Short mmCIF file of C-alpha atoms in Angstrom, two decimals:
data_model
loop_
_atom_site.label_atom_id
_atom_site.label_comp_id
_atom_site.label_asym_id
_atom_site.label_seq_id
_atom_site.Cartn_x
_atom_site.Cartn_y
_atom_site.Cartn_z
CA MET A 16 0.00 0.00 0.00
CA ASN A 17 1.46 3.34 -1.04
CA GLN A 18 1.97 5.96 1.62
CA PRO A 19 0.13 9.26 1.01
CA GLN A 20 2.08 12.28 -0.12
CA ARG A 21 3.62 14.24 2.73
CA GLN A 22 3.29 17.65 1.09
CA SER A 23 1.87 19.08 4.27
CA HIS A 24 0.83 22.17 6.13
CA ILE A 25 4.37 22.17 7.48
CA VAL A 26 5.78 22.71 3.99
CA LYS A 27 4.43 25.98 2.72
CA GLN A 28 5.46 29.59 2.54
CA LYS A 29 3.68 30.75 5.68
CA THR A 30 6.24 28.82 7.76
CA GLY A 31 8.97 31.28 6.87
CA PRO A 32 10.21 33.87 4.41
CA ASP A 33 9.07 33.52 0.80
CA ASP A 34 12.18 31.64 -0.25
CA PRO A 35 12.08 28.55 -2.49
CA GLU A 36 15.23 27.25 -0.81
CA LEU A 37 13.42 27.18 2.53
CA GLU A 38 10.51 25.28 1.05
CA LYS A 39 12.96 22.82 -0.48
CA ALA A 40 14.74 22.42 2.86
CA LEU A 41 11.45 21.73 4.61
CA GLN A 42 10.48 19.14 2.03
CA VAL A 43 13.84 17.39 2.47
CA ALA A 44 13.28 17.48 6.23
CA ILE A 45 9.81 15.94 6.15
CA GLU A 46 11.18 13.09 4.06
CA GLN A 47 13.43 12.22 7.03
CA VAL A 48 10.39 11.22 9.13
CA SER A 49 8.13 8.26 8.38
CA PRO A 50 4.72 7.26 9.75
CA GLU A 51 6.51 4.38 11.46
CA ASP A 52 8.68 6.88 13.37
CA VAL A 53 5.58 8.60 14.77
CA ILE A 54 4.13 5.23 15.78
CA THR A 55 7.35 4.17 17.51
CA ILE A 56 7.58 7.44 19.47
CA ALA A 57 3.93 7.19 20.53
CA ASP A 58 4.61 3.64 21.74
CA GLU A 59 7.62 4.87 23.73
CA LEU A 60 5.46 7.53 25.37
CA ALA A 61 2.85 4.90 26.25
CA GLU A 62 5.53 2.66 27.76
CA ARG A 63 6.88 5.55 29.85
CA HIS A 64 3.36 6.38 31.00
CA ALA A 65 2.87 2.83 32.28
CA ARG A 66 6.29 2.70 33.92
CA LEU A 67 6.57 6.15 35.51
CA PHE A 68 3.24 7.97 35.61
CA LEU A 69 0.39 5.45 35.77
CA ASN A 70 0.58 4.89 39.54
CA LEU A 71 2.41 8.08 40.44
CA GLU A 72 2.74 8.64 44.18
CA ILE A 73 2.54 12.32 45.09
CA ASP A 74 3.42 11.96 48.75
CA SER A 75 6.45 14.23 49.20
CA ALA A 76 8.92 11.49 50.15
CA LYS A 77 7.81 9.07 47.42
CA LEU A 78 7.64 11.83 44.83
CA ALA A 79 11.19 12.92 45.65
CA ALA A 80 12.50 9.43 44.90
CA SER A 81 11.25 9.52 41.30
CA PHE A 82 11.34 13.26 40.69
CA ALA A 83 14.58 13.27 38.68
CA ASP A 84 13.01 10.85 36.20
CA ILE A 85 9.84 12.95 36.07
CA THR A 86 11.68 16.20 35.37
CA ALA A 87 13.70 14.50 32.62
CA ALA A 88 10.41 13.38 31.07
CA VAL A 89 8.71 16.80 31.06
CA THR A 90 11.60 18.97 29.86
CA HIS A 91 13.79 18.87 26.78
CA THR A 92 17.16 19.79 28.31
CA LYS A 93 19.21 18.37 31.18
CA ALA A 94 19.70 21.88 32.56
CA ASN A 95 15.94 22.43 32.88
CA ALA A 96 15.51 19.03 34.50
CA ARG A 97 18.22 19.88 37.06
CA THR A 98 16.58 23.23 37.78
CA LEU A 99 13.28 21.56 38.58
CA THR A 100 14.88 18.81 40.64
CA ASN A 101 16.90 21.29 42.68
CA TYR A 102 13.90 23.53 43.21
CA PHE A 103 11.53 20.85 44.47
CA VAL A 104 13.72 18.13 45.95
CA GLN A 105 16.66 20.06 47.36
CA GLY A 106 15.01 23.42 47.95
CA ASP A 107 12.38 24.70 50.35
CA LEU A 108 9.62 22.75 48.65
CA ALA A 109 11.19 19.46 49.68
CA GLN A 110 8.94 19.78 52.73
CA PRO A 111 5.37 18.38 52.86
CA PRO A 112 3.71 21.40 51.15
CA ALA A 113 5.24 20.25 47.85
CA GLY A 114 3.10 17.13 47.91
CA LYS A 115 0.04 19.32 48.50
CA PHE A 116 0.91 21.46 45.46
CA PHE A 117 1.04 18.39 43.23
CA ASP A 118 -2.09 16.89 44.78
CA GLU A 119 -4.05 20.07 44.00
CA LEU A 120 -2.68 20.10 40.45
CA LEU A 121 -3.46 16.47 39.65
CA ARG A 122 -6.56 15.84 41.77
CA GLY A 123 -8.06 19.24 42.52
CA GLU A 124 -11.72 19.97 41.89
CA SER A 125 -11.20 23.19 39.92
CA PRO A 126 -11.16 23.09 36.10
CA THR A 127 -7.76 22.03 34.79
CA PRO A 128 -6.80 25.43 33.33
CA LEU A 129 -7.32 27.06 36.73
CA ARG A 130 -5.29 24.36 38.48
CA VAL A 131 -2.43 24.87 36.03
CA ALA A 132 -2.48 28.65 36.53
CA LYS A 133 -2.60 28.26 40.31
CA PHE A 134 0.34 25.85 40.31
CA VAL A 135 2.47 28.21 38.19
CA GLU A 136 1.57 31.11 40.48
CA LYS A 137 2.71 29.16 43.55
CA VAL A 138 6.11 28.33 42.06
CA ASN A 139 6.72 31.84 40.77
CA ALA A 140 10.47 31.61 41.43
CA LEU A 141 10.64 29.35 38.39
CA ASP A 142 10.62 30.53 34.79
CA THR A 143 6.95 30.54 33.79
CA ARG A 144 7.62 28.39 30.73
CA LEU A 145 9.39 25.78 32.83
CA ALA A 146 6.63 25.75 35.43
CA LEU A 147 4.07 25.26 32.65
CA GLU A 148 6.08 22.40 31.19
CA LEU A 149 6.17 20.69 34.57
CA ALA A 150 2.47 21.23 35.29
CA SER A 151 1.20 20.26 31.85
CA GLY A 152 3.74 17.45 31.53
CA LEU A 153 2.55 15.87 34.77
CA LEU A 154 -1.09 16.22 33.78
CA HIS A 155 -0.66 14.91 30.25
CA ASN A 156 1.58 12.01 31.17
CA THR A 157 -0.62 10.86 34.05
CA SER A 158 -3.92 11.32 32.20
CA PRO A 159 -3.23 11.79 28.46
CA LYS A 160 -6.89 11.45 27.40
CA ASP A 161 -7.93 14.40 29.53
CA HIS A 162 -4.98 16.80 29.43
CA TRP A 163 -2.55 18.26 26.92
CA LEU A 164 0.97 19.60 26.90
CA TRP A 165 1.96 23.23 26.92
CA THR A 166 5.66 23.45 26.12
CA ARG A 167 7.65 26.30 24.65
CA TRP A 168 8.13 24.36 21.40
CA LEU A 169 4.36 24.03 21.09
CA TRP A 170 3.62 27.69 21.86
CA ASP A 171 5.83 30.29 23.47
CA PRO A 172 3.80 33.49 23.90
CA THR A 173 6.89 35.43 24.97
CA THR A 174 8.44 34.98 21.52
CA GLY A 175 5.35 34.19 19.46
CA THR A 176 6.88 30.93 18.25
CA GLY A 177 6.11 27.21 18.27
CA ILE A 178 4.66 24.50 16.06
CA LEU A 179 1.01 25.27 16.92
CA PRO A 180 0.91 28.74 15.34
CA LEU A 181 2.85 27.38 12.36
CA LEU A 182 0.27 24.68 11.74
CA ALA A 183 -2.67 26.99 12.47
CA GLY A 184 -1.24 29.70 10.21
CA SER A 185 -1.38 32.45 12.87
CA THR A 186 -1.19 33.16 16.59
CA HIS A 187 -4.78 34.45 16.71
CA ASN A 188 -6.35 31.43 18.45
CA LEU A 189 -3.49 31.19 20.96
CA LEU A 190 -3.43 34.73 22.31
CA ALA A 191 -4.74 34.95 25.89
CA ASP A 192 -4.94 37.41 28.77
CA ASN A 193 -4.01 34.91 31.49
CA LEU A 194 -2.45 31.48 31.99
CA ALA A 195 -5.73 29.64 32.54
CA ASP A 196 -7.16 30.94 29.28
CA GLY A 197 -3.82 30.31 27.59
CA TYR A 198 -3.83 26.66 28.65
CA ALA A 199 -7.39 26.23 27.39
CA ARG A 200 -6.51 27.80 24.04
CA VAL A 201 -3.46 25.57 23.63
CA GLY A 202 -5.78 22.60 24.16
CA VAL A 203 -8.17 23.76 21.45
CA VAL A 204 -5.41 24.32 18.88
CA THR A 205 -3.74 21.05 19.85
CA ALA A 206 -6.99 19.23 19.09
CA MET A 207 -7.27 21.08 15.78
CA SER A 208 -3.76 19.95 14.84
CA ILE A 209 -5.07 16.42 14.26
CA LYS A 210 -6.64 17.71 11.04
CA PHE A 211 -3.28 19.12 9.98
CA GLY A 212 -1.65 15.81 10.84
CA GLU A 213 -3.95 13.94 8.51
CA GLY A 214 -2.67 16.04 5.61
CA THR A 215 0.98 15.17 6.20
CA GLY A 216 0.88 11.42 5.62
CA LEU A 217 2.42 10.97 9.10
CA TRP A 218 -0.99 10.42 10.71
CA THR A 219 -2.14 6.91 9.82
CA ASP A 220 -4.85 4.46 10.84
CA GLU A 221 -2.18 2.30 12.47
CA LEU A 222 -1.17 5.18 14.71
CA MET A 223 -4.66 5.18 16.21
CA ALA A 224 -5.26 1.41 16.13
CA ASN A 225 -3.81 0.77 19.58
CA GLU A 226 -5.61 2.48 22.46
CA LYS A 227 -2.50 2.99 24.60
CA ARG A 228 -0.57 4.40 21.65
CA ALA A 229 -3.44 6.59 20.47
CA GLN A 230 -3.37 8.57 23.72
CA PHE A 231 0.04 9.93 22.74
CA ALA A 232 -0.42 10.09 18.97
CA ASN A 233 -0.84 13.85 18.83
CA SER A 234 2.16 14.58 21.06
CA ALA A 235 4.33 12.30 18.92
CA PHE A 236 3.09 13.92 15.71
CA LEU A 237 3.57 17.49 16.97
CA ALA A 238 7.11 16.77 18.17
CA CYS A 239 7.95 15.28 14.76
CA ALA A 240 6.34 18.24 13.01
CA TYR A 241 8.36 20.74 15.05
CA SER A 242 11.54 18.75 14.38
CA VAL A 243 10.81 18.95 10.65
CA TYR A 244 10.47 22.71 10.87
CA LEU A 245 13.51 23.10 13.13
CA TYR A 246 15.69 20.99 10.88
CA GLY A 247 14.33 22.60 7.71
CA THR A 248 15.03 26.15 8.85
CA THR A 249 18.42 25.14 10.28
CA SER A 250 19.54 23.45 7.06
CA TRP A 251 18.29 26.47 5.11
CA ARG A 252 20.40 28.89 7.16
CA LEU A 253 23.51 26.89 7.94
CA ASN A 254 26.06 24.90 5.98
CA ARG A 255 25.90 21.20 5.16
CA GLU A 256 28.78 20.26 7.44
CA PHE A 257 26.94 21.64 10.45
CA ASN A 258 23.66 19.99 9.47
CA ASN A 259 25.33 16.60 9.23
CA LEU A 260 26.20 16.86 12.93
CA LEU A 261 22.52 17.04 13.89
CA PRO A 262 20.73 13.99 15.27
CA SER A 263 18.07 12.30 13.17
CA LEU A 264 14.68 13.98 13.13
CA PRO A 265 13.02 11.17 15.13
CA ASN A 266 15.68 11.63 17.81
CA MET A 267 15.08 15.38 17.78
CA ALA A 268 11.42 14.62 18.47
CA ARG A 269 12.37 12.25 21.27
CA LYS A 270 14.45 14.98 22.89
CA LEU A 271 11.51 17.40 22.80
CA LEU A 272 9.37 14.80 24.57
CA GLY A 273 11.96 13.87 27.18
CA LEU A 274 12.55 10.41 25.70
CA LYS A 275 15.91 8.71 25.37
CA LYS A 276 17.33 8.84 21.88
CA ILE A 277 17.71 5.67 19.85
CA LYS A 278 21.22 4.76 18.77
CA GLU A 279 21.64 5.50 15.10
CA GLU A 280 24.22 5.01 12.42
CA ASN A 281 26.23 8.06 11.51
CA ILE A 282 24.47 8.72 8.23
CA PRO A 283 24.29 12.33 7.00
CA LEU A 284 20.82 13.83 6.94
CA VAL A 285 21.72 15.86 3.87
CA GLU A 286 23.16 14.07 0.88
#
């Protein structure tokens, strides 16, 4: 069975300057990702959910024991993971109130957007983007059917960048006056992105065939989509020698999602 064409919403002029070389670079980039890559990444997210988040204990002492793994899962750099670990496990919030913060976030009675905003407000010594990544990462990974991610690579209102406005074609539906509204808007546009995914050829029936995998299908797709754009714009601006040092696009996506990269042969991405 032939795979559908992957001439997608990712590959068009609105993603960058009107430059045919950029469009060509993006098309080369999207050819580096296959539907099977998205499926594999979604499966890895499902496996991590079962192993780390499914029966998450939020008692302060038990949470501290697994917190380093949790922070590595919800951030895309080791530095950010260390910042979170130091703040919660080694800092003042190592005391019992930390467990209460997480209990209110994950099990509180208020609507999820309000719980996210309240959590970020309480940990205001952290960078807001990092606090959002922790809050939304915990919610999404513990209950992926009910909650969505809000990471800076999805939508960063401070810079107006991310894969969501690229796929939607504008920032209009993402602009908000407060964090609660912002989280709700990210959820709406994230749900809309499924329609964009179907036009790329990366979103297949097999991706949704397994219930555990399907819960993480959109996160896997969006991370791959952002990696396509990141690699495409990078290869457009920089020289071939530099581009050949980059990891594969699937491993870029894994990094965004806090997954361990898969060992790969040293094959240049650009021929």
